[in-house]
Short mmCIF file of C-alpha atoms and ligand atoms in Angstrom, two decimals:
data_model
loop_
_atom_site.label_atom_id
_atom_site.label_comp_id
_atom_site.label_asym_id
_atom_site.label_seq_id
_atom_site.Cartn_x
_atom_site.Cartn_y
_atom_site.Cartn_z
CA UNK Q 1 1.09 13.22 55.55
CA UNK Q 2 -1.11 15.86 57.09
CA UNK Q 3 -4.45 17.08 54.89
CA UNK Q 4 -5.29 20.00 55.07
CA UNK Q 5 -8.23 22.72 54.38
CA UNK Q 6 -7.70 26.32 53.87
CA UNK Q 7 -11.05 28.71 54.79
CA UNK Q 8 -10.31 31.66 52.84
CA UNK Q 9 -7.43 30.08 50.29
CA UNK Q 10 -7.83 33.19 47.54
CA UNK Q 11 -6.77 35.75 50.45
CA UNK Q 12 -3.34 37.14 51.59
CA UNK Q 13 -2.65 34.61 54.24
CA UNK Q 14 -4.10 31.68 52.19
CA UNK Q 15 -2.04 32.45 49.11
CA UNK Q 16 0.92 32.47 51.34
CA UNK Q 17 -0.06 28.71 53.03
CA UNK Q 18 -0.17 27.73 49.56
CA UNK Q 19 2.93 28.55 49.19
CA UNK Q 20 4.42 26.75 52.18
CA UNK Q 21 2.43 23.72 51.32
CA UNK Q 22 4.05 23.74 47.69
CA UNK Q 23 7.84 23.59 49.44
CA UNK Q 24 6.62 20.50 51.09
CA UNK Q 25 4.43 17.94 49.29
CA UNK Q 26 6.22 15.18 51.19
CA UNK Q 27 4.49 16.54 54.50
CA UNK Q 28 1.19 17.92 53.07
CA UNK Q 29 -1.57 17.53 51.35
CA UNK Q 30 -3.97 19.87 50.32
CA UNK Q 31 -7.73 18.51 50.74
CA UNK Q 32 -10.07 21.62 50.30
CA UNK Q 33 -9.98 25.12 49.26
CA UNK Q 34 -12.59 27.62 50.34
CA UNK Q 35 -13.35 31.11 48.78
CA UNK Q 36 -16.18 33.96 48.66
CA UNK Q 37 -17.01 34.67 45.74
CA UNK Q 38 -13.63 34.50 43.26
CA UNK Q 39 -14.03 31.20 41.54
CA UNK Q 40 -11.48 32.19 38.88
CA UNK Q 41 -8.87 32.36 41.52
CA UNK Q 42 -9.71 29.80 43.67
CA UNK Q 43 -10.15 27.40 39.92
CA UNK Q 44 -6.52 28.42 39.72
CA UNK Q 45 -5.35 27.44 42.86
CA UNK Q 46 -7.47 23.81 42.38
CA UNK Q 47 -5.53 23.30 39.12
CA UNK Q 48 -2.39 23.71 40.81
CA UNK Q 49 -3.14 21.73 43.87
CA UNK Q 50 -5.63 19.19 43.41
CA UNK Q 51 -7.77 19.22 46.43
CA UNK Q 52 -10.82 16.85 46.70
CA UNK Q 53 -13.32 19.69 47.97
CA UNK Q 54 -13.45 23.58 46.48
CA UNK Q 55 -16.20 25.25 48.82
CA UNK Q 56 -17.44 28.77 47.36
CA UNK Q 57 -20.00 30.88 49.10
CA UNK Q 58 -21.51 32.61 46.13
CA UNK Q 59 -24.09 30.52 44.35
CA UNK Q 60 -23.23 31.53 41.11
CA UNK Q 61 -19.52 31.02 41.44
CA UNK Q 62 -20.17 27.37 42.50
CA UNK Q 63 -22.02 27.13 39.34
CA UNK Q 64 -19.33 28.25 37.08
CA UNK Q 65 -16.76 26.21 38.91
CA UNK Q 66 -19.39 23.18 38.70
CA UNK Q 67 -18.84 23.40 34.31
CA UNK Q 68 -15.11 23.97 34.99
CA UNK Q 69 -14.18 20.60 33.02
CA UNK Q 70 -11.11 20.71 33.34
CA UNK Q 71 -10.63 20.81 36.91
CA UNK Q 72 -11.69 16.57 37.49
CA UNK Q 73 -12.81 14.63 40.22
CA UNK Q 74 -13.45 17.53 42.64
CA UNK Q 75 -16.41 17.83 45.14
CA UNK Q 76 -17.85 21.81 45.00
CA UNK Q 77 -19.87 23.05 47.76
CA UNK Q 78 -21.39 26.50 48.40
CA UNK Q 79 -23.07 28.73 50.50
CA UNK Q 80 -22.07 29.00 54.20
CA UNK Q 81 -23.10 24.97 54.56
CA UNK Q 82 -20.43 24.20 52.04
CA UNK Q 83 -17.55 25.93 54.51
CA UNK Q 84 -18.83 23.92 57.10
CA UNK Q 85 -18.53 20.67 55.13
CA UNK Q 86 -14.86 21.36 54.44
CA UNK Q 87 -14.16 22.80 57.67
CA UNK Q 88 -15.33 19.39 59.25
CA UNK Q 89 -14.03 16.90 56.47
CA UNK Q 90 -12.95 13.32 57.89
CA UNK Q 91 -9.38 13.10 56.43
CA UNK Q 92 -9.01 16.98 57.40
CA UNK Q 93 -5.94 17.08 59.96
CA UNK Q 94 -5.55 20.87 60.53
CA UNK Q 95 -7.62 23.77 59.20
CA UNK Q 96 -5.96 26.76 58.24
CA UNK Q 97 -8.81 29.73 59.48
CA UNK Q 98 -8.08 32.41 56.97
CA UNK Q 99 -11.19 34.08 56.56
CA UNK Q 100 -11.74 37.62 57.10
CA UNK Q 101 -13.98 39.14 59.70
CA UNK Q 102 -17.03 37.56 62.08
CA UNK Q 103 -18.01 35.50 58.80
CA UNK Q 104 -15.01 32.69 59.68
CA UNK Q 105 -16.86 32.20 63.16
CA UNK Q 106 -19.30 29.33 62.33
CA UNK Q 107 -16.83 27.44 60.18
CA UNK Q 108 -14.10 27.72 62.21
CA UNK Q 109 -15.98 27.00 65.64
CA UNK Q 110 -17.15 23.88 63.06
CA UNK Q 111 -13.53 22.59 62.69
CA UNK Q 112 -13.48 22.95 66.49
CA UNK Q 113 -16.39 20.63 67.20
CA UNK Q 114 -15.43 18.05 64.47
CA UNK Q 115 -12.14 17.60 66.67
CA UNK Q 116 -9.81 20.04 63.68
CA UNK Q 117 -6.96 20.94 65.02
CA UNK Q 118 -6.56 24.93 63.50
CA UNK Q 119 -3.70 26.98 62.86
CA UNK Q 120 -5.83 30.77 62.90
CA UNK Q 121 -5.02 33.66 60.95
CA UNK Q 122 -8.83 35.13 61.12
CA UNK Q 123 -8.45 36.82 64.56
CA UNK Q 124 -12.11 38.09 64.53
CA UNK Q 125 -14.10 35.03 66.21
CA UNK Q 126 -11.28 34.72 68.61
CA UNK Q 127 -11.90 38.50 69.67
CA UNK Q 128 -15.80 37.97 69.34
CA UNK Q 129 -16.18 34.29 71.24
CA UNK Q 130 -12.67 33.78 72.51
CA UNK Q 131 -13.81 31.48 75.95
CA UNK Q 132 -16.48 29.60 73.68
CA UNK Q 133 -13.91 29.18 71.19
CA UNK Q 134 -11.26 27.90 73.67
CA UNK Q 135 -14.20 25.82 75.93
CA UNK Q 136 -14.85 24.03 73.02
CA UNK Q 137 -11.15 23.60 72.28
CA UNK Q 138 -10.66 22.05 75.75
CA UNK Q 139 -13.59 19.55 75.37
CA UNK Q 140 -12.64 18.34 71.47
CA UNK Q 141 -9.07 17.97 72.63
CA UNK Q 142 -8.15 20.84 69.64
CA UNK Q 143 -5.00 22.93 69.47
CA UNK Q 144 -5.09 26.27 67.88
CA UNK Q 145 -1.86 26.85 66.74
CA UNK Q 146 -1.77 30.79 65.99
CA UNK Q 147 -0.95 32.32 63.49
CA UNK Q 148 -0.83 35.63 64.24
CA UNK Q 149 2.91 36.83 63.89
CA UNK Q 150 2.76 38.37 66.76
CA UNK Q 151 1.00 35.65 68.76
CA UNK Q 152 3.28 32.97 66.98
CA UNK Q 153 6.27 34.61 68.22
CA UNK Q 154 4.85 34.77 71.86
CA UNK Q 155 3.80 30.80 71.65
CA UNK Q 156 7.52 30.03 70.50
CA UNK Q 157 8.69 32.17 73.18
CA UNK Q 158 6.65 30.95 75.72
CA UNK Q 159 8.13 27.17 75.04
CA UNK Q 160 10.23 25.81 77.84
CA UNK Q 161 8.94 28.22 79.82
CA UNK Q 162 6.33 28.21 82.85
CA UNK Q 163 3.09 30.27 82.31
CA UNK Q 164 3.15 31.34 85.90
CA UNK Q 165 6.58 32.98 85.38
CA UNK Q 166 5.17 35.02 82.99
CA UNK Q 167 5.41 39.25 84.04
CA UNK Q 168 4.08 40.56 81.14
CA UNK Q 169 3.58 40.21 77.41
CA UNK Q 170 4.93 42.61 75.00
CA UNK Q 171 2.85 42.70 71.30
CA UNK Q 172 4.73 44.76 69.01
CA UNK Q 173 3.14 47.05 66.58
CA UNK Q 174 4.76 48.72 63.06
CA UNK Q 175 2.26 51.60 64.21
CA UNK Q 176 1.01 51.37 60.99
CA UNK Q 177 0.87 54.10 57.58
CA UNK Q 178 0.10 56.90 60.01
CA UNK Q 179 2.13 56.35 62.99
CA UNK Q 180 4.00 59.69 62.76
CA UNK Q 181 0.56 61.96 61.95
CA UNK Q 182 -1.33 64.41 63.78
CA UNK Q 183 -5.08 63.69 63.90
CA UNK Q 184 -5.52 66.98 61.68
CA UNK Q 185 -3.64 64.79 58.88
CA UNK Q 186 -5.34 61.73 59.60
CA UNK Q 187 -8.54 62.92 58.98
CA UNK Q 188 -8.04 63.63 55.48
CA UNK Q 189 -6.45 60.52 54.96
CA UNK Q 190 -7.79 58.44 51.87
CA UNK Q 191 -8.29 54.56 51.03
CA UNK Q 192 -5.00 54.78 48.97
CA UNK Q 193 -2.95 56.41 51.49
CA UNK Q 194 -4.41 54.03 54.63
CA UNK Q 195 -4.12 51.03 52.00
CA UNK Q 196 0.14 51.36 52.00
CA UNK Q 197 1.37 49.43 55.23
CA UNK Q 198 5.22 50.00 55.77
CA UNK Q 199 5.91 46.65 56.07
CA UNK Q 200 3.13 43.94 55.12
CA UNK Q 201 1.16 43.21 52.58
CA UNK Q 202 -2.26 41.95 53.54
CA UNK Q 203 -6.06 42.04 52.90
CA UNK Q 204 -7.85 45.51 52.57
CA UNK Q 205 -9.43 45.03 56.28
CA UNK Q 206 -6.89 44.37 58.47
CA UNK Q 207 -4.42 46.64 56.08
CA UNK Q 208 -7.16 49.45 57.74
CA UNK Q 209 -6.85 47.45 60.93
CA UNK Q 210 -3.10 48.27 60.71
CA UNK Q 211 -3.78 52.08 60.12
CA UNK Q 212 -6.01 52.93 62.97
CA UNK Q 213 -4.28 50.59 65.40
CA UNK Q 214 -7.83 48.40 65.77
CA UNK Q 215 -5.51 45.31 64.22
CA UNK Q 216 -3.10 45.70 67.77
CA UNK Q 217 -6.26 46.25 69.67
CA UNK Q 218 -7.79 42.97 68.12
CA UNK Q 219 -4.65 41.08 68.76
CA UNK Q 220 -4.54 42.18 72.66
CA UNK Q 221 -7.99 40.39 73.22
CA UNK Q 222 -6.84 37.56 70.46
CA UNK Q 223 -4.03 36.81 73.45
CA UNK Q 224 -5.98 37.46 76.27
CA UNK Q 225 -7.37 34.34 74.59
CA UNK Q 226 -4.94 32.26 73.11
CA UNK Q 227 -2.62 32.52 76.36
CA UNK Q 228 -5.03 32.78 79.41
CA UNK Q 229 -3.26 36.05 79.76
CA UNK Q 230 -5.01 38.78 81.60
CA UNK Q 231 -4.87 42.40 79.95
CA UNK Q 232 -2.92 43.81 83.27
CA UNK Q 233 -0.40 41.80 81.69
CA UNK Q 234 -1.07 42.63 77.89
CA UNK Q 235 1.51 45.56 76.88
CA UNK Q 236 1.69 47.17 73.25
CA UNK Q 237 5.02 48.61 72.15
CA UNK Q 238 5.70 50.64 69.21
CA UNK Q 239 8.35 48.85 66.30
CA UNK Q 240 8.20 50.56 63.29
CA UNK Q 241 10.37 47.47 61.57
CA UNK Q 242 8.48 44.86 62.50
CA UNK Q 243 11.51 42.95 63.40
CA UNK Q 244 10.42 41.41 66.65
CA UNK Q 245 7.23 39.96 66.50
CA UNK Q 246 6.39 39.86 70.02
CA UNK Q 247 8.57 39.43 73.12
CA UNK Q 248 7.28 37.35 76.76
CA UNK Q 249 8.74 38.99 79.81
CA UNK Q 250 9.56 36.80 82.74
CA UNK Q 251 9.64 37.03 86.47
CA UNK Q 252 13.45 37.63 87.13
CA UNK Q 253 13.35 40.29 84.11
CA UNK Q 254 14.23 38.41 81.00
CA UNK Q 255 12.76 38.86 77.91
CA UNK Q 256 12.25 36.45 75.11
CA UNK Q 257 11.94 37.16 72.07
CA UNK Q 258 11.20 35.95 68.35
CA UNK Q 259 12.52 37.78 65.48
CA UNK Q 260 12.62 37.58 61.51
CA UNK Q 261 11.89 39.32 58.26
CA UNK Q 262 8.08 40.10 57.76
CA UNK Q 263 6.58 37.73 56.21
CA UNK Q 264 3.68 35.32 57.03
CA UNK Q 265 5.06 32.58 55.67
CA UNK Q 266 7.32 31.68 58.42
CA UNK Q 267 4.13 32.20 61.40
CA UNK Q 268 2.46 30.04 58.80
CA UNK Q 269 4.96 27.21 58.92
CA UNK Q 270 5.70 27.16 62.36
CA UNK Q 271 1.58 26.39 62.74
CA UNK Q 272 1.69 23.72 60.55
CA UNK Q 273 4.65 21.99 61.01
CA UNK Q 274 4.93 22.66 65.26
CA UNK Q 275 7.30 21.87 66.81
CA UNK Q 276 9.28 21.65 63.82
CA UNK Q 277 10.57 24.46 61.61
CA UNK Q 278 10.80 23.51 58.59
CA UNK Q 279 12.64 25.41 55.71
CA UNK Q 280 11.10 28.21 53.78
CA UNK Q 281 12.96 29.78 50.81
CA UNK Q 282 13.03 33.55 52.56
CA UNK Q 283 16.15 35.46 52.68
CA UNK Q 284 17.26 35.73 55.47
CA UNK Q 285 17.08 38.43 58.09
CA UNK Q 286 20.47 40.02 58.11
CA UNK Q 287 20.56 42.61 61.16
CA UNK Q 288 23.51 44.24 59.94
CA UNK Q 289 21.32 45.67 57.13
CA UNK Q 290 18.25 46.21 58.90
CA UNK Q 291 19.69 49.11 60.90
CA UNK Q 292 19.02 50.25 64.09
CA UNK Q 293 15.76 48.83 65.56
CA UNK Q 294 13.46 51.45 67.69
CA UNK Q 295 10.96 51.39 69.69
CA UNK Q 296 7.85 53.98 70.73
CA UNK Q 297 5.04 53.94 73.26
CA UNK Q 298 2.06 53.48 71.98
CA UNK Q 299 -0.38 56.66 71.75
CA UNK Q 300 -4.13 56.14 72.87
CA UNK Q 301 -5.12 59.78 72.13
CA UNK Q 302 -4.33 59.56 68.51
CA UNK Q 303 -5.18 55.72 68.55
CA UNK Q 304 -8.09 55.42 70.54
CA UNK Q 305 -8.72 51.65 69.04
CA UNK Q 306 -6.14 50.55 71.18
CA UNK Q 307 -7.91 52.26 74.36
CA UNK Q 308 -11.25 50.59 73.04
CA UNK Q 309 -9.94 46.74 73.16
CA UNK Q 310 -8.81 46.57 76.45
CA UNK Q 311 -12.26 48.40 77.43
CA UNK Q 312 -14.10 45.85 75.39
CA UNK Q 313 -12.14 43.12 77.19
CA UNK Q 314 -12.54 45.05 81.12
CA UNK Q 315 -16.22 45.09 80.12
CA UNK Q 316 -16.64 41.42 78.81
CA UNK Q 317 -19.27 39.37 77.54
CA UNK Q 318 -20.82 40.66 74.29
CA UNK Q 319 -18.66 43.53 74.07
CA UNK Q 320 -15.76 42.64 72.29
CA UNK Q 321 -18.07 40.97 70.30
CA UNK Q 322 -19.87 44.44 69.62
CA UNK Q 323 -16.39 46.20 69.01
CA UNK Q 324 -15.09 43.52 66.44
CA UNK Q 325 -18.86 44.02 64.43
CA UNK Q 326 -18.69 47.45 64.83
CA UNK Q 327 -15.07 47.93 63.61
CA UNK Q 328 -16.21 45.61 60.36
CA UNK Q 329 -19.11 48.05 59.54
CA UNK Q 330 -16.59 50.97 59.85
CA UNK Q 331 -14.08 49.85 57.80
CA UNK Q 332 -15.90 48.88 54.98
CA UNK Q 333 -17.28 52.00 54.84
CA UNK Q 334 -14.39 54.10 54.69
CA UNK Q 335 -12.86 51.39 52.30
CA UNK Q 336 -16.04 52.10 50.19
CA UNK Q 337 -15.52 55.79 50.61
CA UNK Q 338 -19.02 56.71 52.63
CA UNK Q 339 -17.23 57.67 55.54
CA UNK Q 340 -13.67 59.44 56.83
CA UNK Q 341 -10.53 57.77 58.54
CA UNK Q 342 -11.43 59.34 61.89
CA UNK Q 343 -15.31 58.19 61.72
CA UNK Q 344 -13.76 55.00 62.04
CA UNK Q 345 -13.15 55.36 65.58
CA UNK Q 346 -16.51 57.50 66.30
CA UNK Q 347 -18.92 54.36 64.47
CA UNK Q 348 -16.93 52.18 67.04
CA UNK Q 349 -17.16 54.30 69.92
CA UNK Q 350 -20.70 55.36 69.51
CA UNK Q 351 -21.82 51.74 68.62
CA UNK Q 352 -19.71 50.72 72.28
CA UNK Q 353 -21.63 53.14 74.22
CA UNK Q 354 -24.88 52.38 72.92
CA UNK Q 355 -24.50 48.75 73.61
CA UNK Q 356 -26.26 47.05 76.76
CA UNK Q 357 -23.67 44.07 77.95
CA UNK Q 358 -25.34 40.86 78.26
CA UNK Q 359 -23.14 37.14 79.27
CA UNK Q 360 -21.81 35.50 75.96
CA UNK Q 361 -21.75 32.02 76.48
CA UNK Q 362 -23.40 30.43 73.38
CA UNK Q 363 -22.69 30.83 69.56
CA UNK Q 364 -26.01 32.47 69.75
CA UNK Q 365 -25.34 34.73 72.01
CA UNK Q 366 -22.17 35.84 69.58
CA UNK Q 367 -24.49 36.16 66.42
CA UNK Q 368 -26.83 38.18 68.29
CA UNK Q 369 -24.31 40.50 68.90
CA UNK Q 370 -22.74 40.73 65.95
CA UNK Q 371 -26.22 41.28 64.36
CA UNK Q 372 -26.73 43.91 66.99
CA UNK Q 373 -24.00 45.85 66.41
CA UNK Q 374 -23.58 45.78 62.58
CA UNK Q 375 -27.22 47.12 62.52
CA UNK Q 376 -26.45 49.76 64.87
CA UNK Q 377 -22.93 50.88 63.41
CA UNK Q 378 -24.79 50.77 60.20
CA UNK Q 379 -26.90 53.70 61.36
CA UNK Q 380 -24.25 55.48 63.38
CA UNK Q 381 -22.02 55.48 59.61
CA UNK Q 382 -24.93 57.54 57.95
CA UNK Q 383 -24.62 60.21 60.41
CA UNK Q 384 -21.07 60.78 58.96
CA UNK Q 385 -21.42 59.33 55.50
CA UNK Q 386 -23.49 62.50 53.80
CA UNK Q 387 -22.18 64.41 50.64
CA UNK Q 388 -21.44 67.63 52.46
CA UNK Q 389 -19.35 66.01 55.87
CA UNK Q 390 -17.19 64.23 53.95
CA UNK Q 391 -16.34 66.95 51.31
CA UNK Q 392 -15.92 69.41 54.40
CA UNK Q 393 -13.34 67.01 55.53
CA UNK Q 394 -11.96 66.72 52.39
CA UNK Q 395 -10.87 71.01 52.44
CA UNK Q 396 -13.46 71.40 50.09
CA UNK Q 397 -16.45 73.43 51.28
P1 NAD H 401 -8.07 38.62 52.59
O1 NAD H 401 -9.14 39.62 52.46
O2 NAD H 401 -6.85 38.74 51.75
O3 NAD H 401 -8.67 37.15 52.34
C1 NAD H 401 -9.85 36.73 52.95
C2 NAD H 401 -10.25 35.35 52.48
O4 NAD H 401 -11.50 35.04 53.10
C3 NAD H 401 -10.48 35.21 50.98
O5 NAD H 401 -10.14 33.91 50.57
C4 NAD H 401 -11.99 35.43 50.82
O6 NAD H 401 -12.52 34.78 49.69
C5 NAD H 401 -12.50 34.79 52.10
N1 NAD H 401 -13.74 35.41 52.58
C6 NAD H 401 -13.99 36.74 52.73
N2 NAD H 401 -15.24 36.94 53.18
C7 NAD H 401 -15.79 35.72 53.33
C8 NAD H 401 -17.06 35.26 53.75
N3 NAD H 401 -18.05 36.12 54.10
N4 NAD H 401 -17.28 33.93 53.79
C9 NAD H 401 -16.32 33.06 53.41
N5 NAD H 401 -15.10 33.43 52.99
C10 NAD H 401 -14.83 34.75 52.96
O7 NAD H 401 -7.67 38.60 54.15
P2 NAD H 401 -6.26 38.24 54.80
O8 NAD H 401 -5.41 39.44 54.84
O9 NAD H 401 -5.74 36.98 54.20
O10 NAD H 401 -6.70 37.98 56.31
C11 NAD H 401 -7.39 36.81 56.70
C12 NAD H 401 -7.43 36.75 58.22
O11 NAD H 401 -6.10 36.58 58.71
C13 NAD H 401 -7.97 38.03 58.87
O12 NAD H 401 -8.70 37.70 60.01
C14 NAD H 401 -6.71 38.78 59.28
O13 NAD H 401 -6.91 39.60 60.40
C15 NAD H 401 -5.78 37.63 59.62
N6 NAD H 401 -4.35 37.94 59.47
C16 NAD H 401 -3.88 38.32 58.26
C17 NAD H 401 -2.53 38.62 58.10
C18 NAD H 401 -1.97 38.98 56.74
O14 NAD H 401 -0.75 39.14 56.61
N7 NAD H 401 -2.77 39.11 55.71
C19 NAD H 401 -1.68 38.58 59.21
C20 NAD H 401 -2.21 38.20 60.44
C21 NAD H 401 -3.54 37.88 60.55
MG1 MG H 402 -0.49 40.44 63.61
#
């Protein structure tokens, strides 16, 4: 039986381990749930599953889960402390990191020091502190399973296979809601309209991730990482069905790849259950429906995100850091409708170029950056976030 804690089990990707770990109760057992701020969801997901420790940020929501009587014998913590203490619980076998953003770096880096072994959705630390993150890995004897879909399906292709045989790898992309638009349409482009991905259905951030190609960027230095790959040998290829989740190229020109429907529930799986694969109840992917599958090259002048990440990891040390906090800012701005879809890109870019590189080597050293940047990107957003810019955008002055 395998315990397990989910960081971040109201989101997209925790709702969906939940529902791999409900297939298998035999194999699993669920030991803690952790949350933000939605107690009534995360009360939901304790009555269903029983774990021994609910962790909720927000004060108040610990308090109302506290006089939930109906929910037992339960340990609630709160506050960042409280993700800690489930991320480093005694019986925990493997954490699920499902948190969104920089904010899953301390508790997940936790689970790494207590000796967790992690299966990690929340790409952000690995993109901010990826060679602390895999140094401490290496000295607690961890495994970070990924969970990526792309980065799962480049770990089960790289199986049986020697690393130094390895040519390239190919990450696929969907390209996202705006794949096919010229930058004139992009920058009127609203919340709603960047909100619909073709294919996945996912949290708000990297949904917004997905439309300006900064999720593909993310995911280049999130295998730099994972793989010990260097980004000479990082390609991005454009695959609007999101089919093939990733493919390895090797030496004497084969390619490997993984394939299946889209859905994170089988990346999931494979993280939990390695090297098993275990059933899921997914219909199957039947190619003769799916129709002919295409592919694009990627385009850094109407995606400059993409051109940014493998800047940020040429440049090193705090920079990718200083992208990933910048690119958080950004998004929840335009999510909260201060700023446009293009001013995205320009908070990033201006935040990059404004930043003085310094060696990352301590947790420290990550926070500082982060800080750094998210104050800076802060200021750069209300040089686009007045009234009159964004109406002008808009077509309406
Ligand atoms: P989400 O927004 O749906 O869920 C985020 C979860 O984190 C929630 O449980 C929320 O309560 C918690 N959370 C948010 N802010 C927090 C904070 N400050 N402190 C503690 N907990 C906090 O996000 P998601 O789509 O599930 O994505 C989670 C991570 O997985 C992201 O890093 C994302 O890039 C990655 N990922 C997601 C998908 C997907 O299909 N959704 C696919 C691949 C990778
Ligand atoms: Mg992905």
């Amino acid at each position: 039986m395998k315990h397990i804690v989910i960081l971040g089990s109201t989101g997209s990707i925790g709702v969906s381990a939940l529902e791999v770990l409900a297939l298998h109760p035999d194999r699993f057992s669920v030991l803690a749930l952790t949350a933000a701020q939605s107690d009534k969801r995360l009360a939901d997901q304790c009555s269903a599953f029983h774990p021994k420790v609910a962790s909720i940020v927000d004060a108040q929501a610990a308090q109302r889960l506290e006089g939930r009587s109906d929910l037992g014998d339960m340990t609630i913590y709160s506050g960042v402390d409280g993700l800690i203490k489930a991320a480093t619980l005694d019986e925990a076998d493997l954490v699920i990191s499902a948190i969104v953003g920089a904010a899953g770096l301390v508790p997940t880096l936790s689970a790494i020091r207590a000796g967790k072994n992690v299966a990690l959705a929340n790409k952000e630390p690995m993109v901010m502190a990826g060679r602390l993150m895999q140094q401490e890995a290496h000295k607690h004897g961890v495994t970070i399973f990924p969970v990526d879909s792309e980065h799962s399906a480049l770990f089960q292709s790289m199986e049986g296979h020697r690393k130094e045989d390895i040519r390239r790898i190919i990450l696929t992309c969907s390209g996202g809601p705006f794949r096919t638009c010229s930058r004139e349409q992009m920058q009127r482009k609203t919340r709603a309209e960047a909100l619909k991905h073709p294919n996945w259905e996912m949290g708000a951030k990297i949904t917004i991730d997905s439309a300006t190609l900064m999720n593909k960027g993310l995911e280049i230095i999130e295998a730099h990482w994972l793989f010990d790959i260097p980004a000479s040998k990082i390609e991005v290829i454009i695959h609007p069905q999101s089919i093939i989740h990733s493919m390895v190229e090797y030496n004497d020109g084969s390619i490997i790849a993984q394939l299946g429907i889209p859905d994170m529930q089988i990346p999931i799986a494979y993280a939990l259950s390695y090297p098993e694969h275990i059933p899921l109840e997914l219909p199957p992917l039947d190619l003769l429906k799916e129709g002919p599958l295409s592919f694009e090259a990627p385009d850094t002048e109407r995606f400059p995100c993409l051109a940014f990440a493998y800047k940020a990891l040429e440049s090193g040390g705090t920079m990718p850091a200083v992208l990933n906090a910048a690119n958080e800012v950004a998004v929840q701005a335009f999510l909260d409708n201060s700023i446009g879809f293009l001013d995205i890109e320009s908070v990033i870019g201006q935040t990059m170029d404004a930043h003085t590189i310094v060696p990352l080597e301590t947790l420290d050293d990550a926070l500082a950056a982060d800080r750094w940047a998210r104050e800076h990107a802060a200021h750069v957003v209300t040089k686009f976030s007045s009234d009159s810019v964004l109406m002008k955008r808009a077509g309406h002055a």
